[in-house]
Coordinates of N, CA, C and O in Angstrom, one line a residue:
M26 N -16.0 66.1 -61.0 CA -16.1 64.8 -60.7 C -14.4 64.7 -60.7 O -13.6 65.1 -61.8
Y27 N -14.3 63.4 -59.9 CA -12.6 63.1 -59.6 C -12.2 62.2 -60.8 O -13.0 61.5 -61.1
R28 N -11.0 62.7 -61.4 CA -10.7 62.0 -62.6 C -9.2 61.2 -62.1 O -8.4 61.8 -62.9
E29 N -8.9 59.8 -62.3 CA -7.6 59.4 -62.3 C -7.0 59.8 -62.8 O -7.6 59.8 -64.2
S30 N -5.7 59.5 -62.9 CA -4.6 59.3 -64.4 C -4.8 58.0 -65.0 O -5.1 57.2 -64.2
F31 N -4.4 58.2 -66.1 CA -3.9 57.0 -67.0 C -3.0 55.5 -66.1 O -3.3 54.7 -65.8
Y32 N -2.1 56.4 -65.5 CA -1.4 55.8 -64.7 C -2.5 54.5 -63.6 O -1.8 53.6 -63.3
H33 N -2.5 55.7 -62.6 CA -3.3 54.9 -61.8 C -3.8 54.0 -62.0 O -4.4 52.6 -61.5
F34 N -4.8 53.8 -62.7 CA -5.6 53.2 -63.5 C -5.3 51.7 -63.7 O -5.7 50.6 -63.8
L35 N -4.0 52.3 -64.7 CA -3.1 51.4 -65.8 C -2.4 49.9 -64.3 O -2.5 48.6 -64.4
M36 N -1.7 51.0 -63.1 CA -1.3 50.3 -62.6 C -2.5 49.3 -61.6 O -2.1 47.9 -61.2
T37 N -3.4 49.1 -62.0 CA -5.1 48.8 -61.8 C -5.1 47.5 -61.8 O -5.5 46.1 -61.8
Q38 N -4.2 46.9 -63.3 CA -4.3 46.2 -64.2 C -3.1 45.4 -64.3 O -2.6 43.7 -64.7
R39 N -1.7 45.7 -63.7 CA -0.8 44.5 -63.3 C -1.1 43.4 -63.0 O -1.9 43.5 -62.4
N40 N -0.2 42.7 -63.3 CA -0.4 40.9 -63.1 C 0.6 39.7 -63.3 O 1.2 40.1 -64.3
P41 N 1.3 40.0 -62.3 CA 3.1 38.8 -62.5 C 2.3 37.5 -63.8 O 3.1 37.3 -63.5
N42 N 0.8 37.0 -62.4 CA 1.2 35.7 -63.5 C 0.6 35.4 -64.6 O -0.2 35.8 -64.4
Q43 N 0.9 34.8 -65.7 CA 0.6 34.9 -66.8 C -0.2 36.0 -67.6 O -1.7 36.5 -67.5
P44 N 0.4 36.8 -67.6 CA -0.5 39.0 -68.0 C -0.2 38.6 -69.6 O -0.1 38.4 -70.6
D45 N -1.8 39.5 -69.7 CA -2.5 39.4 -70.9 C -1.7 40.6 -71.4 O -0.9 41.4 -70.7
E46 N -2.1 41.7 -72.5 CA -1.4 41.9 -73.2 C -1.0 43.3 -72.1 O 0.1 43.9 -71.9
V47 N -2.4 43.9 -71.6 CA -2.7 44.8 -71.1 C -2.0 44.8 -69.7 O -1.6 45.5 -69.3
E48 N -2.0 43.8 -69.5 CA -1.7 43.5 -68.4 C 0.3 43.9 -68.3 O 0.7 44.6 -67.1
Q49 N 0.8 43.0 -69.3 CA 2.2 43.4 -69.7 C 2.2 44.7 -69.7 O 4.1 44.9 -68.3
F50 N 1.8 44.8 -70.2 CA 1.9 46.5 -70.0 C 2.3 47.4 -68.7 O 2.7 48.3 -68.8
A51 N 1.0 47.6 -68.5 CA 0.6 47.7 -67.3 C 2.9 47.3 -66.7 O 2.4 48.1 -65.2
N52 N 2.2 46.6 -66.3 CA 3.8 46.2 -64.8 C 5.0 45.9 -65.7 O 5.9 47.2 -65.1
N53 N 4.7 46.6 -67.4 CA 6.7 47.3 -67.9 C 6.3 48.9 -67.1 O 7.9 49.2 -67.4
A54 N 4.7 49.5 -67.3 CA 5.1 51.0 -66.5 C 5.4 51.4 -65.3 O 6.1 52.4 -65.7
F55 N 5.1 50.2 -64.4 CA 5.2 49.9 -63.0 C 6.8 50.7 -63.2 O 7.4 51.0 -62.0
C56 N 7.8 50.3 -64.4 CA 9.5 49.9 -64.6 C 9.6 51.3 -64.5 O 10.9 51.2 -64.7
D57 N 8.8 51.7 -65.4 CA 9.6 53.3 -66.1 C 8.7 54.4 -65.2 O 7.5 55.3 -64.8
S58 N 10.0 54.3 -65.0 CA 10.2 56.1 -63.6 C 9.6 57.6 -64.0 O 9.2 58.3 -63.6
A59 N 9.9 57.7 -66.2 CA 9.3 58.6 -66.4 C 8.2 59.0 -67.0 O 7.9 59.4 -67.3
F60 N 7.5 57.8 -67.0 CA 6.1 57.4 -67.4 C 5.2 58.7 -66.8 O 5.6 58.9 -66.1
P61 N 4.4 59.3 -67.6 CA 4.1 60.1 -67.5 C 2.7 60.4 -66.0 O 1.5 60.2 -66.3
K62 N 3.0 59.8 -65.5 CA 1.9 59.7 -63.7 C 1.1 60.3 -63.8 O -0.3 59.5 -63.3
Q63 N 0.6 61.6 -63.7 CA -0.7 62.0 -63.7 C -1.1 62.7 -64.9 O -2.2 63.5 -64.7
S64 N -1.0 62.2 -66.3 CA -1.3 62.8 -66.9 C -3.2 62.3 -67.5 O -3.2 60.8 -67.3
Q65 N -4.0 62.7 -67.9 CA -5.3 61.9 -68.2 C -5.6 62.2 -69.9 O -6.7 61.9 -70.2
D66 N -4.8 62.6 -70.4 CA -4.2 63.1 -71.5 C -4.5 62.4 -71.9 O -2.7 62.2 -72.7
F67 N -4.7 62.0 -73.5 CA -4.4 60.6 -74.5 C -3.2 60.9 -75.0 O -2.6 60.6 -75.6
D68 N -3.5 62.1 -75.9 CA -1.7 62.0 -77.1 C -1.5 62.7 -76.1 O -0.3 62.6 -76.6
E69 N -1.0 63.3 -74.8 CA 0.2 63.1 -74.5 C 0.9 61.9 -73.7 O 1.8 61.2 -74.4
I70 N 0.2 60.6 -73.7 CA 0.1 60.4 -72.7 C 1.2 58.6 -74.4 O 1.9 58.3 -73.9
S71 N 0.1 59.0 -75.5 CA 0.4 58.3 -76.4 C 2.1 58.7 -77.4 O 2.8 58.2 -77.5
K72 N 1.7 60.2 -77.6 CA 3.3 60.8 -77.7 C 4.5 60.4 -77.2 O 5.6 59.7 -76.9
Y73 N 3.9 59.9 -75.6 CA 5.5 59.6 -74.5 C 5.0 58.1 -74.8 O 6.6 58.0 -75.4
L74 N 4.5 57.7 -74.9 CA 4.9 55.7 -75.1 C 5.1 55.5 -76.8 O 6.3 54.6 -76.9
E75 N 5.3 56.2 -77.7 CA 5.9 56.3 -79.1 C 7.1 56.7 -79.2 O 7.6 56.0 -79.6
E76 N 7.1 57.7 -78.2 CA 8.9 58.1 -78.7 C 9.5 57.5 -77.5 O 11.1 56.8 -77.5
N77 N 9.7 56.8 -75.9 CA 10.1 56.2 -75.1 C 9.2 55.0 -74.7 O 10.7 54.6 -73.9
A78 N 8.6 55.0 -75.0 CA 8.5 52.8 -74.7 C 8.7 52.0 -75.3 O 7.7 51.4 -76.2
E79 N 9.7 51.8 -76.1 CA 10.4 50.0 -76.3 C 10.2 49.1 -75.0 O 9.8 47.7 -75.9
Y80 N 9.8 49.1 -74.7 CA 8.3 47.6 -73.7 C 7.0 47.7 -74.2 O 6.5 46.1 -73.7
L81 N 6.3 47.9 -75.3 CA 5.2 48.7 -75.9 C 5.3 48.2 -77.0 O 5.9 49.3 -78.3
P82 N 5.2 46.3 -77.6 CA 4.9 46.3 -78.9 C 4.5 46.9 -79.5 O 4.6 46.9 -81.1
S83 N 3.4 47.1 -79.2 CA 2.2 47.5 -80.6 C 1.6 49.0 -79.8 O 1.3 47.7 -78.8
M84 N 0.9 49.6 -80.4 CA -0.2 51.1 -79.7 C -0.7 50.2 -79.6 O -1.9 50.8 -78.7
L85 N -1.8 49.7 -80.5 CA -2.5 48.8 -80.2 C -3.5 47.9 -79.0 O -4.1 48.3 -78.4
I86 N -1.7 47.7 -78.4 CA -1.8 47.4 -76.4 C -2.6 48.7 -76.3 O -3.0 48.8 -75.0
F87 N -1.6 50.0 -75.8 CA -1.8 50.8 -75.8 C -3.3 51.8 -76.0 O -5.1 51.8 -75.3
D88 N -4.0 51.3 -77.0 CA -5.3 51.3 -77.6 C -6.4 50.6 -76.6 O -7.5 51.2 -76.0
D89 N -6.2 49.8 -76.3 CA -7.2 48.7 -75.5 C -6.7 48.8 -74.0 O -7.9 49.4 -73.6
A90 N -5.9 49.4 -73.5 CA -6.0 49.4 -72.5 C -6.5 51.3 -72.4 O -7.2 51.3 -71.0
W91 N -6.6 52.1 -72.9 CA -7.3 53.8 -72.9 C -9.0 53.3 -73.1 O -9.5 53.6 -72.4
R92 N -9.0 51.8 -73.9 CA -10.8 51.9 -73.5 C -11.2 51.1 -72.2 O -11.9 51.5 -71.8
R93 N -10.3 50.8 -72.2 CA -11.1 50.0 -70.3 C -10.2 51.3 -69.5 O -11.6 51.1 -68.6
Y94 N -9.8 52.0 -69.4 CA -9.5 53.1 -69.2 C -11.2 54.2 -69.1 O -11.6 54.7 -67.5
E95 N -11.3 54.1 -70.1 CA -12.3 55.7 -70.9 C -13.9 54.7 -70.4 O -15.0 55.9 -69.4
Q96 N -14.1 52.8 -70.1 CA -14.9 52.6 -69.4 C -15.2 53.1 -68.0 O -16.6 53.0 -67.1
K97 N -14.2 52.5 -67.2 CA -14.2 53.1 -66.1 C -14.8 53.8 -65.8 O -14.9 54.0 -64.4
M98 N -13.7 55.1 -65.9 CA -13.9 56.6 -66.0 C -15.4 57.0 -67.0 O -15.6 58.1 -65.7
N99 N -16.6 56.3 -67.2 CA -17.7 57.1 -67.6 C -18.5 56.2 -66.8 O -18.4 55.9 -66.5

């Protein structure tokens, strides 16, 4: 079964108008050329964000986005 990458899912969450925290994360990730765009791996993406994503004020936002991703994939 095909499983889309987290980045591909995240791009469906973008919202330029009054974004919530996950939508703002998606907006910022769109501008991050080094984001691991093909990854489906929680640990890989989490490590990348912890080390590189100054635009993400809290990893709880990533956790929320990952929950949405998992719900869509299951």
